[in-house]
Short mmCIF file of C-alpha atoms in Angstrom, two decimals:
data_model
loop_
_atom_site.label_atom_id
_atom_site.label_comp_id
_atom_site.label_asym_id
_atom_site.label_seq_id
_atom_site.Cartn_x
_atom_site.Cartn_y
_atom_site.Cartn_z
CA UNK A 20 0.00 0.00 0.00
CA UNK A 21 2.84 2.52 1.16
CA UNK A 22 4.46 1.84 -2.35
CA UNK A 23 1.57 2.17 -4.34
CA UNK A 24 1.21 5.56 -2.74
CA UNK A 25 5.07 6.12 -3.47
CA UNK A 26 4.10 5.21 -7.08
CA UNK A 27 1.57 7.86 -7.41
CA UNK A 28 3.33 10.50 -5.78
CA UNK A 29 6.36 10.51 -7.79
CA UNK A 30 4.31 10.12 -11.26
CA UNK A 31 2.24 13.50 -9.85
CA UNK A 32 5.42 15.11 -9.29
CA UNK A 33 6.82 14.00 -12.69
CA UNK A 34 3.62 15.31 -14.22
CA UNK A 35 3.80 18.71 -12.97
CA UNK A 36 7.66 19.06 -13.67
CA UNK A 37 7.02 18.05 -17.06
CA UNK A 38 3.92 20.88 -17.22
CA UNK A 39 5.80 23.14 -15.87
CA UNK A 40 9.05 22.74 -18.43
CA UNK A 41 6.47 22.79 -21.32
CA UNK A 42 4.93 26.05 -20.03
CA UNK A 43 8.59 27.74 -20.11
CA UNK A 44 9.34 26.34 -23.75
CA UNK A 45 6.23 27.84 -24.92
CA UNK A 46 6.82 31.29 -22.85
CA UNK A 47 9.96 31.66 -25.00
CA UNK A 48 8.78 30.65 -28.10
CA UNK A 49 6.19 33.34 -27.56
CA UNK A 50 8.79 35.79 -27.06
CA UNK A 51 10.86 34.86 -29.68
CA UNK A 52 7.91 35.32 -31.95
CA UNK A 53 6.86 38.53 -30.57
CA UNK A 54 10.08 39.75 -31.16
CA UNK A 55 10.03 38.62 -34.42
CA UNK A 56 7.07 40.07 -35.09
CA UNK A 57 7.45 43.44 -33.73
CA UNK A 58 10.82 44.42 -35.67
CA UNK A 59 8.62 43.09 -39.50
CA UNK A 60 6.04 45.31 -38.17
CA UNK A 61 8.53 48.20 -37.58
CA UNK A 62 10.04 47.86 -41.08
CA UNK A 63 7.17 47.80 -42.84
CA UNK A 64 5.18 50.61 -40.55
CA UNK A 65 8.20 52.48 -41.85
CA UNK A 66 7.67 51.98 -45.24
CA UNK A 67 4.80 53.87 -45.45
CA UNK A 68 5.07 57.61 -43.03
CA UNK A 69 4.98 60.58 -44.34
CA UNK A 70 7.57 63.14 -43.41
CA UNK A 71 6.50 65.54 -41.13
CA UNK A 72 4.54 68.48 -42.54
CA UNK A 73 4.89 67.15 -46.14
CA UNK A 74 2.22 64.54 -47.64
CA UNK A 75 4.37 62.71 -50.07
CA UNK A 76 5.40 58.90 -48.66
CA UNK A 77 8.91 58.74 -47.71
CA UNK A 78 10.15 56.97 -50.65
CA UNK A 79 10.01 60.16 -52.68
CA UNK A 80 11.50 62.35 -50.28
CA UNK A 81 15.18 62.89 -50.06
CA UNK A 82 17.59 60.39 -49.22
CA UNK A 83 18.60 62.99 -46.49
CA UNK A 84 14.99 62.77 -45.05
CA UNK A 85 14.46 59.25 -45.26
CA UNK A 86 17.22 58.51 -43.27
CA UNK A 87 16.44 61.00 -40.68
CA UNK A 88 13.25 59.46 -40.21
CA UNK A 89 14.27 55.97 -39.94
CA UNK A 90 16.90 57.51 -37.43
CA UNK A 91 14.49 59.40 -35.06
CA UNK A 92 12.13 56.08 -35.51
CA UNK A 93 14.51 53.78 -34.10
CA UNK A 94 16.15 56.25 -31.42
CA UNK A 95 12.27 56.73 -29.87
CA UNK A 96 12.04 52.70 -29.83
CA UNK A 97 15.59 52.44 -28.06
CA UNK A 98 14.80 54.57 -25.06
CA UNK A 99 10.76 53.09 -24.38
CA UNK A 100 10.08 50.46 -21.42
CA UNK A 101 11.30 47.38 -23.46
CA UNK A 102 13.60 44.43 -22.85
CA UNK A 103 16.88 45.28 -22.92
CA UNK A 104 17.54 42.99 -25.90
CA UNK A 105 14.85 44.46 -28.32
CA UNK A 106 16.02 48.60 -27.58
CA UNK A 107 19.62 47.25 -28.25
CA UNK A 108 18.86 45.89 -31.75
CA UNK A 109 16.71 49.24 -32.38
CA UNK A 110 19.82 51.48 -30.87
CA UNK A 111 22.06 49.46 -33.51
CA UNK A 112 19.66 50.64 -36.36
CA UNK A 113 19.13 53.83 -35.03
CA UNK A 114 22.99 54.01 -35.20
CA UNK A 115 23.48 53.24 -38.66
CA UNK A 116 20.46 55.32 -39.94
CA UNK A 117 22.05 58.06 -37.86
CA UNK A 118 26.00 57.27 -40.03
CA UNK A 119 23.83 57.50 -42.95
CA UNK A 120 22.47 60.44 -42.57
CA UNK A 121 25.82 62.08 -41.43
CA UNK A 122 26.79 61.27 -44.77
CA UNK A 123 23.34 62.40 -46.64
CA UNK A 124 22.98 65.81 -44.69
CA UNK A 125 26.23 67.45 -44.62
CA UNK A 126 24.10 70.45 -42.88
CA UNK A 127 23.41 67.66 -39.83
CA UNK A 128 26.67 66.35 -39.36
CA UNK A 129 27.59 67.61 -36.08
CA UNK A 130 24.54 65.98 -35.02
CA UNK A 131 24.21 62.62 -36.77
CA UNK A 132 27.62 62.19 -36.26
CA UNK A 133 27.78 62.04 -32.01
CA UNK A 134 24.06 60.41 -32.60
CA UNK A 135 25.39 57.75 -34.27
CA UNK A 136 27.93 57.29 -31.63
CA UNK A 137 26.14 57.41 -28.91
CA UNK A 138 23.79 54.76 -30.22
CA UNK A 139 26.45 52.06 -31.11
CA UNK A 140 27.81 52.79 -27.61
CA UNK A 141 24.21 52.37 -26.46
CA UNK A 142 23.25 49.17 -28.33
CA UNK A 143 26.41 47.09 -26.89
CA UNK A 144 25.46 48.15 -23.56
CA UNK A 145 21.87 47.49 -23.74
CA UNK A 146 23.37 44.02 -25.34
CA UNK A 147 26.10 42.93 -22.64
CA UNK A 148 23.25 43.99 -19.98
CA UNK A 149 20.41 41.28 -21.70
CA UNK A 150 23.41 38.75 -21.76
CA UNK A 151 22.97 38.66 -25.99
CA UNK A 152 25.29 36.55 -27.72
CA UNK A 153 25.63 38.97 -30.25
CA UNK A 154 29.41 40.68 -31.36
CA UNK A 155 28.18 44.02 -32.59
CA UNK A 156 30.69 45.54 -35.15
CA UNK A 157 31.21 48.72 -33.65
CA UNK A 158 31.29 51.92 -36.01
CA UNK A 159 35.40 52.16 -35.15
CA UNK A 160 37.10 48.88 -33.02
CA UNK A 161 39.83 50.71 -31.14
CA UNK A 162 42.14 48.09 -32.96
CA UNK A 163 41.76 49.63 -36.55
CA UNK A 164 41.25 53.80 -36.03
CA UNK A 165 41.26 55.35 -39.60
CA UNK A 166 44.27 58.18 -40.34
CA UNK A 167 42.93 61.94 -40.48
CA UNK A 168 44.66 62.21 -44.05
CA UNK A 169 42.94 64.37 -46.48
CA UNK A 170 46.11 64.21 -48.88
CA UNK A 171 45.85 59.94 -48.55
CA UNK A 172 42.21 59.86 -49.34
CA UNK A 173 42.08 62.19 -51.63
CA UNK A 174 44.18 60.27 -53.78
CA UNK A 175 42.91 56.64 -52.77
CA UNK A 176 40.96 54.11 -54.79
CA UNK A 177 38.00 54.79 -52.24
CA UNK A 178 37.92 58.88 -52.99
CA UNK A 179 35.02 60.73 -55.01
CA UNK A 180 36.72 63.40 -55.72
CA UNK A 181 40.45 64.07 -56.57
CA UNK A 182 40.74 68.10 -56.17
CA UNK A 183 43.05 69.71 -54.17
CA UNK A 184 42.76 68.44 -50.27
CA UNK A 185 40.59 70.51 -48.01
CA UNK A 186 42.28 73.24 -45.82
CA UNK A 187 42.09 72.38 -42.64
CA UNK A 188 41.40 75.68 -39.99
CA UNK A 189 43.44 76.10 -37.63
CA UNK A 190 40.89 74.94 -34.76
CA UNK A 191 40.56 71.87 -36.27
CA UNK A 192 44.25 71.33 -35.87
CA UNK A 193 44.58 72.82 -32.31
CA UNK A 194 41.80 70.81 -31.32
CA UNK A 195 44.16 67.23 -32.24
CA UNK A 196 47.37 68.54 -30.89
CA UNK A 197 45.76 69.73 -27.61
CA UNK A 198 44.26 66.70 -27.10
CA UNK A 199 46.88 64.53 -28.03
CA UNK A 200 49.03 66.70 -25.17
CA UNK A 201 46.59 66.45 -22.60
CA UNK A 202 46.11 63.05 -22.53
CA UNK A 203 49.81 62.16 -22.94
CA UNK A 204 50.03 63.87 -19.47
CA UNK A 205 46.89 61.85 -18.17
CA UNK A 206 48.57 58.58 -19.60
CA UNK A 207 52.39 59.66 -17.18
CA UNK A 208 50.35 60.37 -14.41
CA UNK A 209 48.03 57.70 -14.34
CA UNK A 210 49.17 54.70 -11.94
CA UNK A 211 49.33 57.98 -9.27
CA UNK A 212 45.35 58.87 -9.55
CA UNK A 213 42.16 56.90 -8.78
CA UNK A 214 41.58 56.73 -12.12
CA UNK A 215 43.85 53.55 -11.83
CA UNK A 216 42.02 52.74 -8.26
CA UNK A 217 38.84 52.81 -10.56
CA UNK A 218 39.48 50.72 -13.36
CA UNK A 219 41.45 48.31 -10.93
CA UNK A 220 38.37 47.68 -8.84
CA UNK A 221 36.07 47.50 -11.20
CA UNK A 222 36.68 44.94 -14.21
CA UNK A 223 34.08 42.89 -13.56
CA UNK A 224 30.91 44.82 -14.17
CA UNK A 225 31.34 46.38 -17.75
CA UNK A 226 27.65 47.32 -17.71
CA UNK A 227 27.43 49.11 -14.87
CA UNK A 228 30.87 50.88 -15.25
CA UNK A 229 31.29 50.75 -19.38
CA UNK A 230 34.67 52.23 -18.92
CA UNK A 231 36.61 49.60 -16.53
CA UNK A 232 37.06 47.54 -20.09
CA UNK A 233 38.44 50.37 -22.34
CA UNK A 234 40.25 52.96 -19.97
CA UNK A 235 43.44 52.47 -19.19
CA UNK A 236 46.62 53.62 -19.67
CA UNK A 237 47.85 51.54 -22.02
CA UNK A 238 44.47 53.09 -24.79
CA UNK A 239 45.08 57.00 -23.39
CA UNK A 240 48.57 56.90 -24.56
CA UNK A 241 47.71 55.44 -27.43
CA UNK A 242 44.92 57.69 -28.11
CA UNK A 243 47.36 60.69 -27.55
CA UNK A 244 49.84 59.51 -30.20
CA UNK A 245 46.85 59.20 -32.75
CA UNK A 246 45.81 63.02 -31.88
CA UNK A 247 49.09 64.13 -32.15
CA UNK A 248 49.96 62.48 -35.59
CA UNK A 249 46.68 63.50 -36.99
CA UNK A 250 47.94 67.15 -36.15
CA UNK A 251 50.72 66.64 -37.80
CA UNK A 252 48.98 65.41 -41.09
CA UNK A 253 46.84 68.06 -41.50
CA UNK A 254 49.79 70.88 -41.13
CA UNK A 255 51.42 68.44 -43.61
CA UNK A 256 48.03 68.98 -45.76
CA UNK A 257 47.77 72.61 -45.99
CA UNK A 258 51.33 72.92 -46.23
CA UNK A 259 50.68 70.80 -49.33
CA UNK A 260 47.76 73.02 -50.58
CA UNK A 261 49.92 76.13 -50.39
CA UNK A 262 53.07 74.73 -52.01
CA UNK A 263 50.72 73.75 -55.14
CA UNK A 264 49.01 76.99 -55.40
CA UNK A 265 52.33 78.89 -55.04
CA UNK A 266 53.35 76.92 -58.07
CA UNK A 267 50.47 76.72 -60.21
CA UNK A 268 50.17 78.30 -63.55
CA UNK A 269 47.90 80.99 -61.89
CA UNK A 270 49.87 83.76 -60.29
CA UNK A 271 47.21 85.90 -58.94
CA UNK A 272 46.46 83.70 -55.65
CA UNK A 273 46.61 85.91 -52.92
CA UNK A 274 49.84 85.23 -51.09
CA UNK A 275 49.24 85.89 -47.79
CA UNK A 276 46.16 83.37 -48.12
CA UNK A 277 48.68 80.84 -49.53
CA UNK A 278 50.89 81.65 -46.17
CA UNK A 279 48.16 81.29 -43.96
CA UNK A 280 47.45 77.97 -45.01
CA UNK A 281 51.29 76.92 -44.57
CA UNK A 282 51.42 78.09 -41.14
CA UNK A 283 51.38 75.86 -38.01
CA UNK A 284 49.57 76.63 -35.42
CA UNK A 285 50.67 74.15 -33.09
CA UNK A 286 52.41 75.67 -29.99
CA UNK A 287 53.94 71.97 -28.76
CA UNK A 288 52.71 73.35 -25.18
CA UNK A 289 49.44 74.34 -23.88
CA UNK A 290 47.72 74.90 -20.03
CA UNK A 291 46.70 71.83 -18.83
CA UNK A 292 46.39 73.05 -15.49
CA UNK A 293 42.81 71.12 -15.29
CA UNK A 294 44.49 67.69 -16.26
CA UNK A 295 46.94 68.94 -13.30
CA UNK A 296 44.19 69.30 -11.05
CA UNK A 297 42.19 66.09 -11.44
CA UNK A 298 44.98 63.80 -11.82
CA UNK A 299 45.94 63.99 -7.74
CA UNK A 300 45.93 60.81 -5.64
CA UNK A 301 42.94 62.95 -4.03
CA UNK A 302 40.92 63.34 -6.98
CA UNK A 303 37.40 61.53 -8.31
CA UNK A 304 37.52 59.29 -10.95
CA UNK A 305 34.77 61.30 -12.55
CA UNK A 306 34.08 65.14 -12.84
CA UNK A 307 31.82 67.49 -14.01
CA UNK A 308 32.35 69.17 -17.48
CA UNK A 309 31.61 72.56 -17.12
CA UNK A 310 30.04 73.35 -21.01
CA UNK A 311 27.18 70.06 -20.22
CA UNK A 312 26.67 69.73 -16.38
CA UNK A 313 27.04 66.03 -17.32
CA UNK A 314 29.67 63.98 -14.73
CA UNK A 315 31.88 61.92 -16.64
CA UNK A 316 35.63 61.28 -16.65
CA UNK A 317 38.86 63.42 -17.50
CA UNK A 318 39.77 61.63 -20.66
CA UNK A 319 36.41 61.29 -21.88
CA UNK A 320 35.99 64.92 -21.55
CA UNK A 321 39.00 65.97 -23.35
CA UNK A 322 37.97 63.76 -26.16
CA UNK A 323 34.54 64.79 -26.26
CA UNK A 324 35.34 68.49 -26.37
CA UNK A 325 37.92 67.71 -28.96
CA UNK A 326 35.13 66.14 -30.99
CA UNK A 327 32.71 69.22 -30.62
CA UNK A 328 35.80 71.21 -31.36
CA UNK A 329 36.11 69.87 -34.31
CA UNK A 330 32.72 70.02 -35.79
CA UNK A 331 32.72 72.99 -35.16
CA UNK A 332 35.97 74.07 -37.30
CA UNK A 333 34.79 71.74 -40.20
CA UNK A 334 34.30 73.86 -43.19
CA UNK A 335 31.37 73.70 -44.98
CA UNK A 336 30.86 72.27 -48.73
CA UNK A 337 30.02 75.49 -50.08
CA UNK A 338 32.71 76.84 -48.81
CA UNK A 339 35.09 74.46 -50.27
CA UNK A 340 33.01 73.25 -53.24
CA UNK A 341 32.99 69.66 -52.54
CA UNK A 342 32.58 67.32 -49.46
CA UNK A 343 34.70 66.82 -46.71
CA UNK A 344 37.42 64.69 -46.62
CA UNK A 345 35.59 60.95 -45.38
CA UNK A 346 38.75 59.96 -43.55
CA UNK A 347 38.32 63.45 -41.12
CA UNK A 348 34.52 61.93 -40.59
CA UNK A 349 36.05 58.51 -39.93
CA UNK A 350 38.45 59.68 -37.25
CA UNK A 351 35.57 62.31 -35.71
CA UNK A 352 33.77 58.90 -35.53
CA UNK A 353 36.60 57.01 -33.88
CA UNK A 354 37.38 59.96 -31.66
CA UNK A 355 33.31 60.34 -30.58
CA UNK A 356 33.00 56.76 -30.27
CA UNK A 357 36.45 56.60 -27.24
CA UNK A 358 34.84 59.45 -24.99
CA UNK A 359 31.56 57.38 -25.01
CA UNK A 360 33.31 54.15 -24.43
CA UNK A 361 35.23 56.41 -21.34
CA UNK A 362 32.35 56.75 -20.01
CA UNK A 363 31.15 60.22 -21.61
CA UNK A 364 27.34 60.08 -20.69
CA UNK A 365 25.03 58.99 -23.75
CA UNK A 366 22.98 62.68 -24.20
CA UNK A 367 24.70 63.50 -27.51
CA UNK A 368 21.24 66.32 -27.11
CA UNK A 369 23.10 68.25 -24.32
CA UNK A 370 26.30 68.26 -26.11
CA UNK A 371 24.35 70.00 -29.32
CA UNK A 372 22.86 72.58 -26.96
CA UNK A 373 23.86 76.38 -27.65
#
């Protein structure tokens, strides 16, 4: 009798284990299919909108405006209450409508370009923090950063146009060298601040603190050697530029143009009497950048102001009569894409704000 009642007990147990392991296969098919189903929907919803204000469909607007609305689309999606593993694979679209439509817009640049950043640094988080097997192709691994050459590109296989390099302003130059000089002082000083306490202690959470992988002294250094060679090529450029006008068949260039262009601005030396003052044994890991409000670190910072530095010295196409260089967009990219990886906060709307 006192088996038989064994018997039974152990085939009711059995039959709710095995109900309850059904129930969780079909739970994530479900989801699986939901999933599925959500991102065909989104694709084909956005076949269809309108732009705003206008009436035409999107697929006779601009290649410009399509791509902005597929970007502003996909950014809304990445930010609503959703798993974690749906808003990453929307922030990975939004960040490659966004690189598209840096190269479409050349009036949006500045903006599609740290937009586009901030949501591949956005979709790997989202992705390492809903466990996704998935290796996202970042827009520029820190193992293959493009050169800031106008003169190589300009003359590569790749190039659409073969005209005289771009000049490159002086800003835009200053902007490289200072950076590359700041952070070579960062990268001599940094086994003496908590910077080093910081990464040290935390390796094992790269969600939580998305810098611990990527900051260290071993990538500042090498970020300063990239900023300071990339000053150097562009002085190289212009220097270029001026040495063919001064010997082209047409005499009447304006000379003291053509020796503006030749000059370098680089001073070798500049105040870095901030890096001085948060590099102390005393001193946070992060601080607050003073043009945002936003709390970040010191080498994020200097990146991220060399970035909006930058843009902001690019010269537009009219002025020049044809597009900017790609490789200067590819190493804004790269450069963007560090000070979010640092740990620059992901509010590329702040760092637009006048």
């Amino acid at each position: 009798m006192q088996t038989l009642y064994f018997r039974r007990a152990h085939r009711h147990w059995f039959r709710h284990a095995f109900v309850a392991l059904l129930k969780v296969c079909i739970a994530c098919a479900v989801c699986s299919v939901l999933l599925f189903s959500h991102l065909v929907f989104l694709e084909r919803a956005q076949a269809t909108p309108s732009i705003v204000g206008q009436q035409e469909p999107i697929e006779q607007a601009s290649t410009c405006a399509q791509n902005l609305v597929y970007a502003e689309q996909h950014s809304a999606v990445a930010y609503q209450a959703l798993p974690s593993s749906m808003k990453a694979l929307h922030a990975r679209a939004a960040s490659y409508r966004w690189h598209a439509t840096m190269m479409q817009c050349p009036e949006r640049t500045g903006e599609a370009l740290l937009q586009a950043t901030a949501f591949d640094a956005l979709a790997l988080r989202l992705s390492q923090q809903a466990h996704m097997h998935v290796q996202w192709q970042t827009l520029w691994p820190s193992s293959q950063l493009p050169s800031l050459s106008a003169t190589e590109y300009a003359s590569s296989s790749h190039s659409q146009h073969t005209a005289t390099p771009i000049v490159a302003s002086q800003n835009f130059i200053l902007a490289q060298d200072q950076t590359g000089y700041a952070l070579t002082i960062i990268a001599a000083r940094f086994e003496h601040t908590s910077l080093y306490a910081f990464t040290q202690n935390n390796t094992t959470n790269s969600a939580q603190y998305p810098t611990a992988q990527t900051l260290n002294q071993q990538s500042i250094a090498t970020q300063a050697q990239i900023h300071t060679s990339n000053a150097q090529t562009l002085v190289g450029d212009n220097q270029t530029v001026a040495a063919q006008s001064a010997n082209s068949a047409d005499k009447s260039a304006d000379s003291t143009k053509q020796s503006a262009i030749a000059q370098d601005p680089r001073s070798g030396v500049y105040n870095v009497q901030m890096v001085l003052d948060n590099t102390q044994e005393q001193s946070s890991p992060y601080l607050t950048d003073p043009q945002t409000g936003l709390r970040t670190t010191l080498p994020a910072l200097l990146e991220m102001h060399g970035v909006l530095q930058s843009i902001q010295s690019l010269p537009s196409a009219s002025e020049q009569g044809q597009e900017f260089p790609q490789s200067w967009l590819d190493a804004l990219l790269a450069q963007a894409v560090t000070a979010f990886q640092w740990g620059y906060p992901l509010q590329p709307e702040q760092l637009l704000a006048e």
